[in-house]
């Protein structure tokens, strides 16, 4: 058998390290070697890695996240270029088959033989399959590798029910995966509770209730006696030890793991009576040239560790020893924090209260699936604990294990409002507290950095199980405040969600419950008041608030334009814009507008949105003007609101020889559907009857262009200071498809946009951009579409013309006076002078210098 | 009896503005919405912007926005910053302290303040 020689001169004459196994621990070991300069690139060692799986190391802890959309590549633990940079020879799909300790060689399946000076076994473990009849039937799986996962996914396509044997950590992961695949899922656990290793009886009970509420069926205290198969050899059920049986199409064995020590046994290394390669405190096996790390090793404390953190510690210790330094692994605690099926589960330290004389402090709420237990020693030190349902405190409690808590332990387990909880922020931790137990990184080391990516890169903290990431975030300098204003630390879209989910109907209620501490009970400010007013108005029919913008407290939230339902102009007068849907108007209505303008002395101008603006009305004239307009069949054009302005149209197929659809009718339908819709900013639209695009639809927030087959919908267009052509969202839509898509698009925008953010900037800002929006509103990737459509249906059903509602109500009309103490006196400062046969404001009366502009919002048209 | 009970439940206070040595009666307190202003006309033709904040205190400043010359401050939005109430001009959004009249966005600008009482 030829013996492989080093491929380059670089590694000629230097010792060779052969690593068997490239899992999480194997990769951590390689990184530790690289950190210590023990690499071919550094000219100090040849490093060969034999990997059985077809891909380099990946994050097995996060395996289930494959089903929530992470690809095998996302799960990879190997930084691109890592092997090349350090000159490491990684041989994937080529496992070690035998070891000749005498000759110090390893032979791989490919037949190639490698000499070693140091051999490191990181072969991990294999899933334990209980020796029950039928365990090899078609449809029986284990849950360990990406390949296992792919096989289960494939088989589940033709399955309805699945059963997982084992209710431990991995079993529940597997159950979550089956449920995610749409199967009716059963969990069969031999022990009397779920996760028997990690949590105690109370924690297991809380977990059980929560998991059952998710629709999984749990059988505890029963064993699997047989897996039955049909005539086709495929699994069709299971017989349980209590005599019952279970119909199932698929079985996943997840009843624990066993160390993979066969290679070691074959070459005569010492193994434990129940498996595991015997190692000393330096992780050295019975052969001093051979080390074993991770789940295949039987550590010096007589335990096999099935968690990644102790494996990493072993990897570091061995790298240190090979580098010639002193290091040891003498045992680790079994602290874990996981999110299983969406439930937080954590245990740390002496979770079962094994220490003599220790006492439990327990809070349990079966109703909400909460269970918290702290184990306190006789001298008051925290020894360990179990957290189920809410494990936020894990990050701070675990590093405090072994110390006396600064507050009474019961205060840490009680829920808010019951005398607790006292939140022990990570700032209360000492600098030497270990924050990331996977990589053994202390608070002090983390605080040397300023961003999470930097921390991950430089210290590896947060790259293991990820449970410490939240605490790391709290230790780092906080990013610039993203809040809406001085009153709210939330963004507009977050406030929208709060109002929607909690059904908040008043501004004061929102400020007092969700405002910044110092702003609660105050008057708010000019930024958040109209923003919240708009959110409540757009959700009014859904949350049960009054939709009329001038009712009750709403009246005090609106900018003056919304307050008087008209547009304030520079001299304190207002302009009036009646709605002219689609820009279509009868001669009779045109005459009414002309007569009103003439009778009230108003300046008239055609707007860019195909309607007519009447300028120069005093506050007290507004109701009189609108009484005439409403009588003639007009309604509010909402030129004053952050809401739909107009849907402009070309004349379309009806008259135009090029037109292919009735663009005017569509424009009218859309304008009437979305009129009055309150949004983060104004909304404009247009419909063109053919590709010549005379309505300039691609300059609008949502623009529609007719095709011979139907309608193309474009979104995110804008004119103004930063013009942007709208992007095509979907094409050749029927009338109904078009309306449904616009419903979804607008509601998604209203839900997620920032204050005063037009659709164009919103589309450029949100993660994933147009593709994401298309996924959400066309392909329903978030499952939101039903709700978005319902919200729009609520709006359409709840619409009432604000001006008609105002002039019919004396109480509402009371505000339309210039002076509270002289209702009949006109405003002496609102005067006009002639210009080009009409009027313009008499600015001499105002006679003040024009000073700096603070912000410019709320233009009409 | 019933009528009397109703009357005492209502806000029967009156808003008065300092006018020389006496007090000029403006209007009933209940005509003001907290967080929103109204304009009042003084006998000499001056315009005053009156506000009630959330805690119920009444404030009065000149109605003229010094940045634009328009008589519109009563139509601005009321807010509070650091516990002090302000109004933001509806035209170009500069803010004015309701207790001192000082512009919060320009040290060199302020508006007159009027003594006011509600009883």
Coordinates of C-alpha atoms in Angstrom, one line a residue, chain A residues 487 508-509 511-512 519-526 529-530 552 554-560 563-564 568-574 619 814 818-822 825 827-830 845-857, chain B residues 24-28 30-42 45-48 50 52-55 63-64 66-72 74-81 83 85-86 88 90-95 105-106 109:
Chain A
X487 CA -42.0 60.0 22.4
X508 CA -53.1 58.6 24.8
X509 CA -53.5 54.9 25.5
X511 CA -48.4 56.8 24.5
X512 CA -49.0 55.8 28.1
X519 CA -42.9 60.8 27.4
X520 CA -45.7 58.8 29.1
X521 CA -48.5 60.9 30.5
X522 CA -47.3 63.9 28.4
X523 CA -48.7 65.6 25.3
X524 CA -46.7 63.7 22.7
X525 CA -45.4 65.7 19.8
X526 CA -46.1 66.9 16.3
X529 CA -49.6 62.5 16.9
X530 CA -50.5 62.5 13.1
X552 CA -63.0 62.7 20.1
X554 CA -58.6 62.0 17.0
X555 CA -59.3 65.7 16.5
X556 CA -56.3 66.7 18.5
X557 CA -53.9 64.4 16.5
X558 CA -54.4 65.7 13.1
X559 CA -52.3 68.2 11.2
X560 CA -54.4 71.3 10.5
X563 CA -58.4 69.0 11.1
X564 CA -60.2 71.3 8.7
X568 CA -53.6 75.2 4.6
X569 CA -52.0 77.8 2.3
X570 CA -49.3 80.4 3.1
X571 CA -51.6 83.1 4.3
X572 CA -53.7 81.0 6.6
X573 CA -56.4 80.3 4.0
X574 CA -57.3 76.9 2.7
X619 CA -62.1 78.4 7.7
X814 CA -68.5 74.0 15.5
X818 CA -61.8 81.6 12.9
X819 CA -62.4 83.0 16.5
X820 CA -63.8 81.0 19.3
X821 CA -65.2 84.2 20.9
X822 CA -66.4 85.8 17.6
X825 CA -66.0 87.5 12.4
X827 CA -60.2 86.5 9.7
X828 CA -58.9 90.0 9.0
X829 CA -55.5 88.7 8.0
X830 CA -56.8 86.6 5.1
X845 CA -50.7 92.1 5.5
X846 CA -48.6 89.3 6.8
X847 CA -45.4 91.4 6.4
X848 CA -43.0 89.1 8.0
X849 CA -39.7 88.0 6.7
X850 CA -39.7 84.5 5.4
X851 CA -37.3 82.5 7.6
X852 CA -35.8 79.1 7.5
X853 CA -37.9 76.1 6.6
X854 CA -37.8 73.3 9.2
X855 CA -39.5 70.6 7.3
X856 CA -41.8 70.6 4.3
X857 CA -44.6 68.2 4.4
Chain B
X24 CA -61.3 89.8 29.3
X25 CA -63.8 86.9 29.1
X26 CA -63.1 84.7 26.1
X27 CA -65.2 81.6 26.1
X28 CA -66.3 78.5 28.1
X30 CA -65.4 73.2 27.5
X31 CA -65.0 74.6 24.0
X32 CA -61.3 73.7 24.1
X33 CA -60.2 70.2 23.2
X34 CA -57.1 69.1 25.0
X35 CA -54.1 69.0 22.6
X36 CA -55.8 71.4 20.1
X37 CA -55.9 75.2 20.0
X38 CA -58.4 77.8 19.1
X39 CA -57.9 81.5 18.1
X40 CA -59.5 84.4 20.0
X41 CA -60.0 88.0 19.0
X42 CA -59.1 90.7 21.5
X45 CA -57.8 93.4 17.1
X46 CA -54.9 91.3 18.4
X47 CA -55.3 87.5 17.9
X48 CA -54.5 85.0 20.6
X50 CA -55.4 79.4 23.3
X52 CA -55.3 73.2 26.8
X53 CA -52.7 70.6 27.4
X54 CA -53.4 67.0 28.5
X55 CA -53.1 67.9 32.2
X63 CA -51.5 83.7 17.1
X64 CA -49.1 85.1 14.6
X66 CA -43.3 84.9 13.1
X67 CA -41.8 82.8 10.4
X68 CA -44.5 83.3 7.8
X69 CA -46.5 86.2 9.2
X70 CA -49.7 84.1 9.0
X71 CA -52.1 84.0 11.9
X72 CA -52.1 80.3 12.3
X74 CA -53.7 78.2 17.1
X75 CA -54.0 75.5 14.4
X76 CA -50.7 73.8 15.2
X77 CA -50.3 70.5 17.1
X78 CA -49.6 70.6 20.8
X79 CA -46.8 68.4 22.2
X80 CA -44.5 68.3 25.1
X81 CA -40.7 68.1 25.3
X83 CA -42.3 68.0 30.4
X85 CA -45.8 72.0 26.5
X86 CA -45.2 73.4 23.0
X88 CA -45.7 73.3 16.3
X90 CA -48.8 74.2 11.0
X91 CA -47.0 75.9 8.2
X92 CA -43.3 75.2 8.6
X93 CA -43.4 73.3 11.8
X94 CA -41.2 75.5 14.1
X95 CA -42.1 74.8 17.7
X105 CA -35.9 75.7 16.9
X106 CA -34.4 79.2 16.7
X109 CA -37.3 84.1 17.7

